[in-house]
mmCIF file of C-alpha atoms and ligand atoms in Angstrom:
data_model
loop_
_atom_site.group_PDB
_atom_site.id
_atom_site.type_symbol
_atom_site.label_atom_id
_atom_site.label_comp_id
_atom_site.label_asym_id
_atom_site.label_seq_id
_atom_site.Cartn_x
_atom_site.Cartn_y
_atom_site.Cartn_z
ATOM 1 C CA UNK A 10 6.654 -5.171 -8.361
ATOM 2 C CA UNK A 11 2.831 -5.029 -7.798
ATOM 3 C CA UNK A 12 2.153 -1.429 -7.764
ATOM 4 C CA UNK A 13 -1.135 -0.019 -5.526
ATOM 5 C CA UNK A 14 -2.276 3.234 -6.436
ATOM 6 C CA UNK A 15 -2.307 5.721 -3.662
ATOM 7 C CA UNK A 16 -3.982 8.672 -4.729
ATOM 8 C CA UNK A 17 -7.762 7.941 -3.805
ATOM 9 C CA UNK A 18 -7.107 8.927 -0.276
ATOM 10 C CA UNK A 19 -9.081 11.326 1.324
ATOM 11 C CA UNK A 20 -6.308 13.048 3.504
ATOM 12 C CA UNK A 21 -5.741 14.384 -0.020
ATOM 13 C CA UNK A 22 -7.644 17.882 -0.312
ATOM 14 C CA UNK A 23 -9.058 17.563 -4.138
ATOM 15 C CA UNK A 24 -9.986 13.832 -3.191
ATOM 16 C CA UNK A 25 -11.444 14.791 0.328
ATOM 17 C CA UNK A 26 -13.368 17.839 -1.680
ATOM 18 C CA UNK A 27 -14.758 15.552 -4.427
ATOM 19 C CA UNK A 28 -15.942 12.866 -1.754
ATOM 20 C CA UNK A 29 -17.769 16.169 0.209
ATOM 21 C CA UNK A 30 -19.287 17.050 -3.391
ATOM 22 C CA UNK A 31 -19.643 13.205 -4.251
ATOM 23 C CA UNK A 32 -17.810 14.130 -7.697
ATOM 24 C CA UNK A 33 -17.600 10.720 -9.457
ATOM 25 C CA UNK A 34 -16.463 12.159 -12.667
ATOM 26 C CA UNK A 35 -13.375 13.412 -10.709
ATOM 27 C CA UNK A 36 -12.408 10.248 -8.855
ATOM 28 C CA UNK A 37 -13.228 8.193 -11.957
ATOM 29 C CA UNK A 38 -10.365 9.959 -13.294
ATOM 30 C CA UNK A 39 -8.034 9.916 -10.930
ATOM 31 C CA UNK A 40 -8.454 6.102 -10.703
ATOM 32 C CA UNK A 41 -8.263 5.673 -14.410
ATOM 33 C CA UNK A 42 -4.937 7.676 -14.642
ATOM 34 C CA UNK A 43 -3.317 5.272 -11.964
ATOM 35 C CA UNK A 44 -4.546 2.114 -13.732
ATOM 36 C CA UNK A 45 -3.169 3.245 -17.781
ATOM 37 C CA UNK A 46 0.099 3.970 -14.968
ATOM 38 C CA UNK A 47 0.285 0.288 -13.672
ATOM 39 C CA UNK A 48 -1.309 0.283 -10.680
ATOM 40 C CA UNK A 49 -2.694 -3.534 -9.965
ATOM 41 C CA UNK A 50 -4.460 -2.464 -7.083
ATOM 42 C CA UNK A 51 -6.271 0.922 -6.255
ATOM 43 C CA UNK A 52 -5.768 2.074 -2.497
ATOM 44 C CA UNK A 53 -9.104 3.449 -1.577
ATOM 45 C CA UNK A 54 -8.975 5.489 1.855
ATOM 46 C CA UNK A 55 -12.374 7.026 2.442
ATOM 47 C CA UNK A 56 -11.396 8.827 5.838
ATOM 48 C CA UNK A 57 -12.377 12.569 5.640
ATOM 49 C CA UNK A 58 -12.339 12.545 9.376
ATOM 50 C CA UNK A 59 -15.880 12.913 10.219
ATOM 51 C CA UNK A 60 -17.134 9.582 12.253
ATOM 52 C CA UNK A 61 -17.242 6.138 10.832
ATOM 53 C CA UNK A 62 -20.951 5.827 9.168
ATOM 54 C CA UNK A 63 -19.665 8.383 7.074
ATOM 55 C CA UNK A 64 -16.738 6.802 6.527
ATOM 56 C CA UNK A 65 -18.604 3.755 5.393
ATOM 57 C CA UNK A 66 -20.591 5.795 3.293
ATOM 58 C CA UNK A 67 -18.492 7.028 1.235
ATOM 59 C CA UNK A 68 -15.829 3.983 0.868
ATOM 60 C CA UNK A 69 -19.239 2.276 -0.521
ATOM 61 C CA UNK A 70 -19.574 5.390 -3.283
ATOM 62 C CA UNK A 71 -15.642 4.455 -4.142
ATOM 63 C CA UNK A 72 -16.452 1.062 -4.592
ATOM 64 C CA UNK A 73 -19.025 2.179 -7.235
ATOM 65 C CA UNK A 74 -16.581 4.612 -8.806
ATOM 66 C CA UNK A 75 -13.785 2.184 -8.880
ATOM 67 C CA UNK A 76 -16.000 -0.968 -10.459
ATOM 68 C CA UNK A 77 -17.949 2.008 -13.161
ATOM 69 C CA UNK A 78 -13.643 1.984 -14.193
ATOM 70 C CA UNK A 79 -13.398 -1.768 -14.457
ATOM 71 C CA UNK A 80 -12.714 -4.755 -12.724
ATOM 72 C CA UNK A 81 -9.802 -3.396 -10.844
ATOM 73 C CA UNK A 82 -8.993 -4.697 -7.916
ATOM 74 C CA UNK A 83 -9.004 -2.744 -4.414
ATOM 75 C CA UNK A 84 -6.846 -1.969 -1.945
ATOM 76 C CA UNK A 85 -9.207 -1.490 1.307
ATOM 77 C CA UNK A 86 -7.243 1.216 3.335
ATOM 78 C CA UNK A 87 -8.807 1.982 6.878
ATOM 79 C CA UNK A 88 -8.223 1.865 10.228
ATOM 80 C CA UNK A 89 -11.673 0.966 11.256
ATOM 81 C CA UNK A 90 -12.337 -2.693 11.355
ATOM 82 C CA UNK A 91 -16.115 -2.057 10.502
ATOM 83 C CA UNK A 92 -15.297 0.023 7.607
ATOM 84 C CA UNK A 93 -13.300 -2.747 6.364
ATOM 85 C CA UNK A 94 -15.729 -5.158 7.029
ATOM 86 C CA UNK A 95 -18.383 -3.246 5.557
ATOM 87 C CA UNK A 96 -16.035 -2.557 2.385
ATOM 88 C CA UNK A 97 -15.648 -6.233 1.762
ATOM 89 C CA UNK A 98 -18.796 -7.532 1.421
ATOM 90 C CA UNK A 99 -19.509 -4.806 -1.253
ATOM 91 C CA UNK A 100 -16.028 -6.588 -3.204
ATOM 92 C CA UNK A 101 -16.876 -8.454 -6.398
ATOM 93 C CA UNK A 102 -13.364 -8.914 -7.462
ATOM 94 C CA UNK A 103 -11.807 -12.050 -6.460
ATOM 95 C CA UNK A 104 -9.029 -10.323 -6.027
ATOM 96 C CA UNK A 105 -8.457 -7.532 -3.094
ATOM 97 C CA UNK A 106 -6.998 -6.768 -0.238
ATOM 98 C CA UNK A 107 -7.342 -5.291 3.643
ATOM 99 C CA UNK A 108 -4.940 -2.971 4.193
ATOM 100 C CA UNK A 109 -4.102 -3.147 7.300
ATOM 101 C CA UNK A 110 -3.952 -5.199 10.308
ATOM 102 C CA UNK A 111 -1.104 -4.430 12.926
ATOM 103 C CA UNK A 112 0.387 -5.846 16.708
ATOM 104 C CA UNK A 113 -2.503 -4.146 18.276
ATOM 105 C CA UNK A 114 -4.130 -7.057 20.444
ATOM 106 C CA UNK A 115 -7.498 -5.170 20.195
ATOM 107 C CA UNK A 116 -7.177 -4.645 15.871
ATOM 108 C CA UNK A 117 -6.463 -8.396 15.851
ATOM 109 C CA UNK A 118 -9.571 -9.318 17.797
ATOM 110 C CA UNK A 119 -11.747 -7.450 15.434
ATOM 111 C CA UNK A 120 -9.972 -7.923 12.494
ATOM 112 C CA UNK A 121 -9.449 -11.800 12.324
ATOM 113 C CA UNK A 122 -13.426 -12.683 12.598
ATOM 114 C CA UNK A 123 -13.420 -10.388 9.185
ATOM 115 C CA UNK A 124 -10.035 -11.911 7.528
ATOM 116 C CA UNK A 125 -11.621 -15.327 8.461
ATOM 117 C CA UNK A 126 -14.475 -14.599 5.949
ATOM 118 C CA UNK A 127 -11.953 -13.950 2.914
ATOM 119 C CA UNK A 128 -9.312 -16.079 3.591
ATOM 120 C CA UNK A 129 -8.094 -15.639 -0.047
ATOM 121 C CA UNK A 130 -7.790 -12.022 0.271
ATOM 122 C CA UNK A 131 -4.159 -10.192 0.415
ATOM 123 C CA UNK A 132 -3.872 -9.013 3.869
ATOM 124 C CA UNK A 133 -1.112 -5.957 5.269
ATOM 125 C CA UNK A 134 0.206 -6.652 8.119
ATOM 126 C CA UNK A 135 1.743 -2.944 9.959
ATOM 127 C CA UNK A 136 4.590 -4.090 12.298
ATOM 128 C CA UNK A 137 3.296 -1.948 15.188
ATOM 129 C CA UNK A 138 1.119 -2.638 18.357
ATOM 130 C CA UNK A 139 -0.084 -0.324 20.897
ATOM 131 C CA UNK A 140 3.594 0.694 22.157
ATOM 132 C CA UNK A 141 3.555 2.558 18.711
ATOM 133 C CA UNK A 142 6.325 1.788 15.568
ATOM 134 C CA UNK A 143 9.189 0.361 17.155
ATOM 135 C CA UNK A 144 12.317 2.430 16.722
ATOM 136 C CA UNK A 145 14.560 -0.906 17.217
ATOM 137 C CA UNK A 146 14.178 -3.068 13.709
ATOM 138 C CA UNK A 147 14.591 -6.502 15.544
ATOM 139 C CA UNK A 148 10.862 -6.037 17.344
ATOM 140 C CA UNK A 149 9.158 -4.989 14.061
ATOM 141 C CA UNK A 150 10.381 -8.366 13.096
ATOM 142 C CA UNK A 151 8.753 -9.961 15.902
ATOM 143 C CA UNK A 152 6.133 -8.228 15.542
ATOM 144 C CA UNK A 153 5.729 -9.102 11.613
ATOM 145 C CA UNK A 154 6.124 -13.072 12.805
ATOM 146 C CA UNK A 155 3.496 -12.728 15.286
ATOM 147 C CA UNK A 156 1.116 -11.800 12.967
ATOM 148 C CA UNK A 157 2.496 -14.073 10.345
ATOM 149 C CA UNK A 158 1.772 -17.159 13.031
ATOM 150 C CA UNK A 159 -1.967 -15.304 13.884
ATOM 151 C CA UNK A 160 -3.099 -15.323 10.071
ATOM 152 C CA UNK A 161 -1.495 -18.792 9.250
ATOM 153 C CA UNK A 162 -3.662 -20.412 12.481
ATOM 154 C CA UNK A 163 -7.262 -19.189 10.363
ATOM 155 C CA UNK A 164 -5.894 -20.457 6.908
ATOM 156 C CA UNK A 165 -4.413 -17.364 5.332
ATOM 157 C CA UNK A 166 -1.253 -18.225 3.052
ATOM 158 C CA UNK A 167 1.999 -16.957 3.430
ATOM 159 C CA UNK A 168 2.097 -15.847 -0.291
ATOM 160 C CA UNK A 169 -1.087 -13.576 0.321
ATOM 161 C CA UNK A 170 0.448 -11.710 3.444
ATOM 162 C CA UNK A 171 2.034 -8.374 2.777
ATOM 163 C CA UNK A 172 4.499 -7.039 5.750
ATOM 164 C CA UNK A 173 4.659 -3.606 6.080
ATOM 165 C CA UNK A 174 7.754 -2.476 7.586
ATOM 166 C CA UNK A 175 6.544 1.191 8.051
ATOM 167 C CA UNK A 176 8.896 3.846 6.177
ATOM 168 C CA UNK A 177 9.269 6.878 8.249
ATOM 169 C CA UNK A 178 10.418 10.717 7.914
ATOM 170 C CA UNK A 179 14.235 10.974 7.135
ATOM 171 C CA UNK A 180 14.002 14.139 8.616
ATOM 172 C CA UNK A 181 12.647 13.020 11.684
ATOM 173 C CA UNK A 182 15.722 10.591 12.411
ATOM 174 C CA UNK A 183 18.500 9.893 9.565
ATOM 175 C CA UNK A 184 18.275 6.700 10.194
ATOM 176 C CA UNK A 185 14.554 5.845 9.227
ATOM 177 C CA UNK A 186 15.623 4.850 5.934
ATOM 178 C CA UNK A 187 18.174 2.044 7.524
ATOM 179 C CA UNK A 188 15.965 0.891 10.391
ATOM 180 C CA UNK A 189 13.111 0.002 7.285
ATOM 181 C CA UNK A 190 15.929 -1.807 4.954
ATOM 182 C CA UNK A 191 17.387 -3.345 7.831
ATOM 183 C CA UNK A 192 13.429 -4.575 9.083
ATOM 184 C CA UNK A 193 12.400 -5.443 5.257
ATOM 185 C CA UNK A 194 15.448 -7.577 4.685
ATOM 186 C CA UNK A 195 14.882 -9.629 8.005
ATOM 187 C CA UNK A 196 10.489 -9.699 6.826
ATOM 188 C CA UNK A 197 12.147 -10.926 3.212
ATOM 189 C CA UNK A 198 13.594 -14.403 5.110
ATOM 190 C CA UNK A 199 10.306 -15.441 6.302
ATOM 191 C CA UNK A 200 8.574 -16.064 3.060
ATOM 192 C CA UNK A 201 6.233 -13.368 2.729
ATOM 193 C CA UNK A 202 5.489 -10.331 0.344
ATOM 194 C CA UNK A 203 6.478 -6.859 1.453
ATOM 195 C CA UNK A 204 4.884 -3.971 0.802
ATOM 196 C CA UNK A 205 5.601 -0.325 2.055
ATOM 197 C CA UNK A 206 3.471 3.286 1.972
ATOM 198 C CA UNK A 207 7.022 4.891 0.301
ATOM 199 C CA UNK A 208 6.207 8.732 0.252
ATOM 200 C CA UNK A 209 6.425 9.217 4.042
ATOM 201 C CA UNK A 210 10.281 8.313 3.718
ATOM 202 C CA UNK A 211 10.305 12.173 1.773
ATOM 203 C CA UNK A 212 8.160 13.798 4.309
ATOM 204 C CA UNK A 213 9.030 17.946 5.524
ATOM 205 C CA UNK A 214 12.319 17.682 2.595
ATOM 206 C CA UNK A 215 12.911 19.583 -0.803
ATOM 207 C CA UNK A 216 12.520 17.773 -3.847
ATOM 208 C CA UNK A 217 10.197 14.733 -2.173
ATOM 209 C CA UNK A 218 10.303 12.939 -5.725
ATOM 210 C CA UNK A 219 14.050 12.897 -5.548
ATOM 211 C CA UNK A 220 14.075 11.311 -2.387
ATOM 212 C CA UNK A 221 11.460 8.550 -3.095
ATOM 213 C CA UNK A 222 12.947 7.433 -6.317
ATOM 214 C CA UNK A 223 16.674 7.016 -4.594
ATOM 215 C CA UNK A 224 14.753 5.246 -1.666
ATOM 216 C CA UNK A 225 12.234 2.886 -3.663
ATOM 217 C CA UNK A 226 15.306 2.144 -5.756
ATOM 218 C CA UNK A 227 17.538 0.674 -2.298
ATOM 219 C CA UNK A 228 13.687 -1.410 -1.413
ATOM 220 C CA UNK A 229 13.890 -2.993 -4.264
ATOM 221 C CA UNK A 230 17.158 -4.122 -4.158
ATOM 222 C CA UNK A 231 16.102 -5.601 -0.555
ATOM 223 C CA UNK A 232 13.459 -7.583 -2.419
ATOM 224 C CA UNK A 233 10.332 -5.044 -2.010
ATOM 225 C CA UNK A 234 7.440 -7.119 -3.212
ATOM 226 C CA UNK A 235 4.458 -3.846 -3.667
ATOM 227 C CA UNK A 236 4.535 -0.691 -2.708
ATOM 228 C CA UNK A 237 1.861 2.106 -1.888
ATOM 229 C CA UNK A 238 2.802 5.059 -4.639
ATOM 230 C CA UNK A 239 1.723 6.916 -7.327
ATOM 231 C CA UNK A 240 2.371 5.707 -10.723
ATOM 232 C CA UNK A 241 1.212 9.147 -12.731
ATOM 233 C CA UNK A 242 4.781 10.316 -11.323
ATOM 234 C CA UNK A 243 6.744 9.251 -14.464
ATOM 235 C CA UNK A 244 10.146 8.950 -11.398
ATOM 236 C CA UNK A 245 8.218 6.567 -9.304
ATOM 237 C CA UNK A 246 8.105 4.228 -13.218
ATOM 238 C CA UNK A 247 11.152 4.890 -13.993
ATOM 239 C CA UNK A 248 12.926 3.642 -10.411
ATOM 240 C CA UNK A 249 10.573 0.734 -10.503
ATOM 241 C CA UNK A 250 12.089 0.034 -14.416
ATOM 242 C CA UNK A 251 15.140 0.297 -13.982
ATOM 243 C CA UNK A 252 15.459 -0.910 -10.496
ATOM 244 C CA UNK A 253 14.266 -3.831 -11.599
ATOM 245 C CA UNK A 254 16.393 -4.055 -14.412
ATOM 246 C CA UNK A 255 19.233 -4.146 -12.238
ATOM 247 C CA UNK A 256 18.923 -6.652 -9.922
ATOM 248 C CA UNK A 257 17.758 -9.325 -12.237
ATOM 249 C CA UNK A 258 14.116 -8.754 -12.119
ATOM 250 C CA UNK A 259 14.166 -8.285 -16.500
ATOM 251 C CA UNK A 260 15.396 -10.699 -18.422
ATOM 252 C CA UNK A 261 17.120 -9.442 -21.629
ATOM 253 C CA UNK A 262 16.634 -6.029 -20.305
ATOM 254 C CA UNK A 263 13.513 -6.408 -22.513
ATOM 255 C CA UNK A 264 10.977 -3.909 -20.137
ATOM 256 C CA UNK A 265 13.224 -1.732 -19.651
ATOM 257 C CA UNK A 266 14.039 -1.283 -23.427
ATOM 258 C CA UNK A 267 10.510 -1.966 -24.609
ATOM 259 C CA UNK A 268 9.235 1.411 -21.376
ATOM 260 C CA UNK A 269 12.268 3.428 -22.945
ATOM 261 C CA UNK A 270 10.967 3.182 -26.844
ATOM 262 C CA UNK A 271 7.868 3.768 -26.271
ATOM 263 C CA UNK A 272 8.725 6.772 -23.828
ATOM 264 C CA UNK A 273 7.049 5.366 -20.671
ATOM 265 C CA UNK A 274 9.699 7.570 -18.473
HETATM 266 N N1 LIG B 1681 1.309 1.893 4.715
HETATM 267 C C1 LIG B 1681 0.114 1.365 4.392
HETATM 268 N N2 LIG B 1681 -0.916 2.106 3.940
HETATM 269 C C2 LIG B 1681 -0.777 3.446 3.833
HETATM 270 C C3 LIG B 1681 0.443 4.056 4.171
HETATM 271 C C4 LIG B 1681 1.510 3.236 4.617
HETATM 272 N N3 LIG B 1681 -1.813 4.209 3.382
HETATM 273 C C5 LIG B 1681 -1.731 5.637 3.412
HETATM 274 C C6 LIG B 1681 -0.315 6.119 3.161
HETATM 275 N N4 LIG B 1681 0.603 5.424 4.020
HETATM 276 C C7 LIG B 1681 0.086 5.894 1.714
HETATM 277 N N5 LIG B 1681 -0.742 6.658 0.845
HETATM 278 C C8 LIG B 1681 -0.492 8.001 0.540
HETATM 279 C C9 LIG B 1681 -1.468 8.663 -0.196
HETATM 280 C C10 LIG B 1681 -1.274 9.969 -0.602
HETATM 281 C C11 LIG B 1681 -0.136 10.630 -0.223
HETATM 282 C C12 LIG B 1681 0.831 9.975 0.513
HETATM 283 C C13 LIG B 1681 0.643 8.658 0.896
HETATM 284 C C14 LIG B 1681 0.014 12.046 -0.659
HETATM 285 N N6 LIG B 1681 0.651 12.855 0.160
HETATM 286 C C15 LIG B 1681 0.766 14.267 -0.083
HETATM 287 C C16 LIG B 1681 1.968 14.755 0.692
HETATM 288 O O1 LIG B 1681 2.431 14.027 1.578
HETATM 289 O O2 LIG B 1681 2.474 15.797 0.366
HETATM 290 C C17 LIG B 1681 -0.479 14.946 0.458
HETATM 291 C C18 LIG B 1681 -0.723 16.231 -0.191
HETATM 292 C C19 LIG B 1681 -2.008 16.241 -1.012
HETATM 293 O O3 LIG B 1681 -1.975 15.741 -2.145
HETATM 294 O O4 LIG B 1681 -3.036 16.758 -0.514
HETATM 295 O O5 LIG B 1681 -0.443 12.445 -1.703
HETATM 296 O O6 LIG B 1681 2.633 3.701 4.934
HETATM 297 N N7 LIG B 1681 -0.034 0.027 4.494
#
C-alpha cells in the first residue's frame, strides 16, 4: 500500500494557523512524524481559503518545508490548475504527483497542457464532472475510463494513474461505503492504481477511527493501491498490516510479525 500523508492540509486549524504565522518549525514536524509513520508521499494542500496568489504562496513555503525534511516526495493537492502548475515547477523530486484531475471538461482543458509537461508524474484522477459525484457506481466507472483514455492520448502510463473512487459520509447514505467498493472493484479491472481520501467515509459518526480502520480494511481487500490517511494513527498501521497480511499481500507473515515485535501498533 503506498501511503500519502494527509495532515499538511490547511482546512486543518493548527496547519491553517501555522501557514498564517508561516511556522516552519511546526509543519517541519508534522511532516517528519508522517514520514518515521510510512508515508511515501506527503499531501500538501495549501488552501486557507483566501484567493489563489496566496494560495500559491504558501504551497511554495511547503515545498521549502517539505525538501528542509528530505527528499520526500509530494503529493500536490489543489483544486486550482495554476496552483498546481505553479507547484510543479518548484518539484525537484523525480518522483510526485498532481492530485487531482476529475470529469470536469473545463479541469481537463487546463490541466492536460500541465500533465503534458510531467508526463512521468503520478496523476489522481476524481471520478466526478460538473454533474457532481455520481450516486450510481457504473458512471464513476465511465467516468474513471474517460480520463484513463484522455491521459493515455498525451503519454501518461497506466501504472502512474491513480483512480479515485471518492469515499463519502456513511451517515449521509448507508450505502456510501458499497457504492465506493462496488466503483473501486470495477476501476481495479482496468489496470490502474487506486487511491482514496479514506477519512470522509467516518464523517458526523462516534469513534471516526473505528470506522476508518473497518473500512480501509474492506479497500484493501478490493485491491486499494494508496490511500490519503494519516499514518501517526497507530489504527490506520495496524489495518494496513494486517490487512495486508490477510489477503496475501506478506509473504511468511514476515511484516506483520517483524511491526508486532517491534511494537509498530
Ligand atoms: N481524495 C483526494 N484528495 C483529498 C481527499 C480525497 N484531499 C483532501 C482530503 N480528501 C483528504 N485529506 C484529509 C486531510 C485531513 C483530514 C481529512 C482528510 C482531517 N480531518 C479532520 C476531520 O475531518 O475531523 C479535520 C479536523 C482538523 O484536524 O482540523 O484531519 O478524498 N484525492
Amino acid at each position: 500500500m503506498i501511503v500519502i500523508g494527509e495532515r499538511i492540509n490547511g482546512t486543518r486549524k493548527s496547519i491553517r494557523e501555522a501557514i498564517e504565522k508561516k511556522d516552519k518549525e511546526f509543519i517541519k514536524k508534522e511532516i517528519k512524524k508522517q514520514v518515521e509513520c510510512g508515508s511515501d508521499y506527503i499531501d500538501l494542500n495549501a488552501g486557507i481559503g483566501k484567493g489563489k496568489e496566496r494560495e500559491k504562496e504558501d504551497i511554495k513555503w511547503l515545498i521549502e518545508c517539505l525538501y528542509e525534511v528530505g527528499n520526500i516526495p509530494p503529493c500536490i493537492d489543489s483544486s486550482d490548475p495554476d496552483v498546481i502548475d505553479f507547484a510543479l515547477s518548484l518539484v525537484k523530486t523525480s518522483d510526485k504527483m498532481i492530485n487531482s484531475i476529475n470529469g470536469e471538461k473545463e479541469k481537463i482543458e487546463k490541466l492536460l497542457p500541465v500533465i503534458k509537461k510531467y508526463p512521468e508524474s503520478k496523476i489522481i484522477c476524481l471520478t466526478m464532472d460538473e454533474k457532481g459525484i455520481p450516486s450510481d457506481y457504473k458512471k464513476r466507472v465511465e467516468i474513471a475510463e474517460n480520463l484513463i483514455r484522455i491521459l493515455n492520448e498525451v503519454g501518461v502510463k497506466n501504472e502512474n494513474i491513480f483512480v479515485d473512487c471518492l469515499v463519502e459520509p456513511i451517515s449521509v447514505n448507508y450505502e456510501n461505503g458499497l457504492i465506493f467498493l462496488n466503483a473501486l472493484k470495477e476501476v481495479k479491472k482496468l489496470n490502474v492504481k487506486t487511491t482514496c481520501g479514506l477519512s470522509n467515509v467516518s464523517f458526523g459518526l462516534p469513534d471516526r477511527k473505528l470506522v476508518n480502520k473497518y473500512f480501509l480494511a474492506f479497500c484493501i481487500y478490493e485491491g486499494l493501491d494508496s490511500a490519503i490517511v494519516d499514518p501517526t494513527v497507530p489504527d490506520i498501521r495496524e489495518a494496513i498490516c494486517v490487512s495486508e497480511m490477510l489477503t496475501g499481500k506478506d509473504e511468511f507473515c514476515m511484516k506483520y510479525i517483524r511491526s508486532k515485535r517491534e511494537k509498530c501498533f
